[in-house]
Short mmCIF file of C-alpha atoms in Angstrom, two decimals:
data_model
loop_
_atom_site.label_atom_id
_atom_site.label_comp_id
_atom_site.label_asym_id
_atom_site.label_seq_id
_atom_site.Cartn_x
_atom_site.Cartn_y
_atom_site.Cartn_z
CA THR A 145 0.00 0.00 0.00
CA ILE A 146 1.25 3.46 -0.89
CA ASN A 147 -0.22 6.29 1.15
CA SER A 148 0.36 9.94 0.38
CA VAL A 149 0.89 12.39 3.22
CA ALA A 150 -2.49 13.53 4.52
CA PRO A 151 -3.40 17.17 5.18
CA ASP A 152 -2.61 18.39 8.70
CA HIS A 153 -3.40 21.42 10.84
CA GLU A 154 0.26 22.12 11.67
CA GLY A 155 1.11 23.51 8.22
CA SER A 156 3.70 20.90 7.25
CA GLY A 157 5.23 21.03 3.81
CA TYR A 158 8.40 20.97 1.76
CA LEU A 159 9.97 22.49 -1.32
CA GLN A 160 12.65 20.68 -3.31
CA ALA A 161 14.58 21.80 -6.40
CA GLU A 162 17.16 19.93 -8.46
CA LEU A 163 19.43 20.87 -11.37
CA GLY A 164 21.46 18.46 -13.48
CA ASP A 165 23.00 17.46 -16.78
CA TYR A 166 21.11 17.96 -20.05
CA ASN A 167 19.44 21.10 -18.65
CA LEU A 168 17.58 19.08 -16.03
CA TRP A 169 15.45 21.00 -13.61
CA ASN A 170 12.96 19.46 -11.24
CA ILE A 171 10.85 21.21 -8.65
CA SER A 172 8.37 19.65 -6.27
CA GLY A 173 6.62 20.72 -3.14
CA ALA A 174 3.66 20.37 -0.83
CA LYS A 175 1.95 22.48 1.81
CA SER A 176 -0.80 21.75 4.33
CA VAL A 177 -3.18 24.49 5.50
CA SER A 178 -5.75 24.45 8.29
CA LEU A 179 -8.98 25.94 6.89
CA ILE A 180 -11.13 25.28 9.99
CA GLU A 181 -9.13 24.61 13.14
CA ASP A 182 -9.05 20.89 14.01
CA GLU A 183 -11.87 20.24 11.53
CA LEU A 184 -10.91 20.96 7.89
CA ALA A 185 -7.37 20.76 6.51
CA MET A 186 -6.11 20.99 2.93
CA ARG A 187 -2.84 19.89 1.32
CA VAL A 188 -1.60 20.94 -2.12
CA THR A 189 1.20 18.97 -3.81
CA GLY A 190 2.85 19.60 -7.16
CA PHE A 191 5.82 18.72 -9.35
CA TRP A 192 7.35 19.86 -12.65
CA MET A 193 10.34 18.27 -14.37
CA GLU A 194 12.06 19.05 -17.67
CA ARG A 195 15.27 17.72 -19.21
CA ASP A 196 16.78 17.67 -22.70
CA GLY A 197 17.11 14.31 -24.40
CA THR A 198 20.20 12.12 -24.15
CA VAL A 199 20.19 10.46 -27.59
CA ASP A 200 20.79 12.02 -31.02
CA VAL A 201 18.72 11.19 -34.11
CA VAL A 202 20.91 10.91 -37.23
CA GLY A 203 18.47 9.46 -39.77
CA GLN A 204 18.14 10.57 -43.38
CA SER A 205 14.86 12.44 -42.82
CA VAL A 206 15.28 13.49 -39.16
CA ARG A 207 18.45 14.94 -37.62
CA GLU A 208 18.39 16.39 -34.10
CA ASP A 209 20.85 16.38 -31.21
CA ASP A 210 19.86 15.41 -27.66
CA VAL A 211 16.19 14.97 -28.53
CA LEU A 212 15.34 11.39 -27.52
CA ASN A 213 14.65 10.26 -23.95
CA ASP A 214 13.85 13.77 -22.76
CA ARG A 215 11.64 14.56 -19.76
CA ASP A 216 8.61 16.85 -19.63
CA ARG A 217 6.33 15.94 -16.72
CA LYS A 218 4.09 17.90 -14.39
CA GLY A 219 1.26 17.29 -12.01
CA ALA A 220 -0.66 18.45 -8.97
CA ARG A 221 -2.90 17.03 -6.25
CA VAL A 222 -5.19 18.72 -3.76
CA GLN A 223 -6.56 16.92 -0.70
CA PHE A 224 -9.20 17.94 1.82
CA ASP A 225 -9.59 16.18 5.17
CA TYR A 226 -12.82 17.05 7.00
CA THR A 227 -13.42 15.66 10.51
CA PRO A 228 -16.45 17.41 12.04
CA SER A 229 -16.58 14.82 14.87
CA ASP A 230 -14.64 11.87 16.29
CA SER A 231 -16.98 9.47 14.49
CA LEU A 232 -17.05 11.03 11.00
CA GLY A 233 -14.23 11.66 8.53
CA VAL A 234 -14.45 12.78 4.92
CA LYS A 235 -11.50 12.90 2.51
CA LEU A 236 -11.62 14.40 -0.97
CA ILE A 237 -8.63 14.06 -3.32
CA ALA A 238 -8.30 15.43 -6.86
CA ASP A 239 -5.19 14.99 -9.01
CA TYR A 240 -3.88 15.73 -12.48
CA ALA A 241 -0.63 14.78 -14.23
CA GLU A 242 0.67 14.97 -17.78
CA LEU A 243 3.67 13.75 -19.73
CA ASN A 244 4.80 15.02 -23.15
CA GLU A 245 8.10 13.45 -24.19
CA THR A 246 10.10 12.31 -27.20
CA CYS A 247 10.58 8.77 -26.06
CA CYS A 248 12.30 6.39 -26.55
CA GLY A 249 15.49 5.51 -28.32
CA VAL A 250 18.33 3.07 -27.84
CA GLY A 251 21.16 2.15 -30.17
CA ALA A 252 21.63 -1.13 -32.03
CA TRP A 253 23.85 -3.61 -30.19
CA ILE A 254 24.09 -6.19 -33.01
CA ASN A 255 23.56 -5.72 -36.75
CA ASN A 256 22.74 -8.17 -39.50
CA VAL A 257 25.08 -6.77 -42.16
CA GLU A 258 26.66 -10.15 -42.79
CA GLY A 259 24.40 -13.14 -42.30
CA ALA A 260 25.29 -16.79 -41.84
CA GLY A 261 27.86 -18.31 -44.16
CA GLY A 262 29.10 -14.93 -45.45
CA ILE A 263 25.77 -14.18 -47.18
CA ALA A 264 24.69 -10.55 -46.95
CA GLY A 265 22.13 -9.97 -44.19
CA THR A 266 19.08 -7.73 -44.36
CA ASP A 267 20.90 -4.76 -42.78
CA SER A 268 23.25 -4.65 -45.79
CA ARG A 269 20.34 -3.27 -47.86
CA ILE A 270 19.43 -0.40 -45.50
CA GLU A 271 21.65 2.25 -47.10
CA ASP A 272 20.70 1.08 -50.62
CA LEU A 273 17.07 1.75 -49.69
CA GLY A 274 17.82 5.27 -48.39
CA GLY A 275 18.15 4.40 -44.72
CA THR A 276 20.89 5.13 -42.20
CA LEU A 277 22.86 2.18 -40.86
CA LEU A 278 24.41 2.47 -37.40
CA LEU A 279 26.76 -0.34 -36.54
CA GLY A 280 26.74 -2.13 -33.20
CA GLU A 281 30.34 -1.06 -32.57
CA ASN A 282 28.98 2.50 -32.18
CA PHE A 283 26.39 1.51 -29.56
CA TYR A 284 27.82 3.87 -26.90
CA ASP A 285 27.66 6.93 -29.19
CA ARG A 286 24.02 7.52 -28.13
CA LYS A 287 22.75 7.82 -31.69
CA VAL A 288 19.79 6.24 -33.47
CA ALA A 289 18.33 6.51 -36.95
CA PHE A 290 14.59 7.19 -37.17
CA SER A 291 12.28 8.01 -40.05
CA LYS A 292 10.23 10.19 -37.69
CA LEU A 293 10.53 11.32 -34.09
CA PRO A 294 8.63 9.21 -31.58
CA VAL A 295 5.90 10.78 -29.47
CA SER A 296 4.86 9.82 -25.96
CA LYS A 297 2.01 11.78 -24.35
CA ASN A 298 -0.35 10.94 -21.54
CA GLU A 299 -2.80 12.67 -19.27
CA ASP A 300 -3.93 11.18 -15.97
CA LYS A 301 -6.61 12.69 -13.74
CA GLY A 302 -9.05 11.63 -11.10
CA VAL A 303 -11.05 12.39 -8.01
CA THR A 304 -11.72 10.25 -4.93
CA LEU A 305 -14.17 10.70 -2.06
CA GLN A 306 -13.78 8.61 1.09
CA VAL A 307 -16.27 8.70 3.98
CA ASP A 308 -15.57 6.86 7.26
CA TRP A 309 -18.40 6.78 9.79
CA GLU A 310 -18.20 5.04 13.15
CA LEU A 311 -21.64 3.99 14.43
CA ASP A 312 -22.45 2.30 17.75
CA SER A 313 -22.42 -1.25 16.39
CA LEU A 314 -20.48 -0.98 13.14
CA ASP A 315 -18.08 1.10 11.08
CA LEU A 316 -19.08 2.22 7.59
CA ALA A 317 -16.57 3.11 4.90
CA SER A 318 -17.37 4.36 1.43
CA ILE A 319 -14.83 5.04 -1.30
CA THR A 320 -16.06 6.53 -4.57
CA SER A 321 -13.61 7.32 -7.33
CA TYR A 322 -13.40 8.46 -10.94
CA ARG A 323 -10.20 8.03 -12.97
CA GLU A 324 -9.36 8.97 -16.55
CA PHE A 325 -6.16 8.12 -18.44
CA ASN A 326 -5.40 9.09 -22.04
CA SER A 327 -2.23 8.01 -23.82
CA THR A 328 -0.78 8.61 -27.27
CA ASP A 329 2.37 6.85 -28.42
CA SER A 330 3.86 6.85 -31.89
CA VAL A 331 7.20 5.23 -32.59
CA ASP A 332 9.36 4.20 -35.53
CA ALA A 333 9.56 0.63 -34.22
CA ASP A 334 12.06 -0.75 -36.71
CA PHE A 335 14.67 1.83 -35.60
#
């Protein structure tokens, strides 16, 4: 079970920032606020990360440096915790996150330029057909050949309502949730 930090009346929170290679920057934070003392608390959480890619595209139709395997992610969540009495608790959580990246690329480790028995393999025809051939010996150069840049996008959002009610002879719990996830991926799968 993964539990996020619940809202509190003490005003807890944090702010974190990171910088790194490939123009990486990442910021995240959270803050709790007491809206009605000892009864209604709210917590807002958010993050935003961006980084250039780490792999070059050197294909015939697409040429870009440091474009593949980039990062572009952001999201937020707001939580309300309402406890009007010792026997009743209501939690409302709404969240949203999105990703929009040029993902993914990895070099070729082994090629089929020369097939079994010295017969030319299928990779020997790539350049004849207008393609770009990258040999396995250049695997660590962080380069790939694509006909088009890949796309990776998704959007994730939802809302959850939880009610916990302690009665004399039993405890009632109700969790109602709505979730929506949309994803678009397009990739030149033959590399």
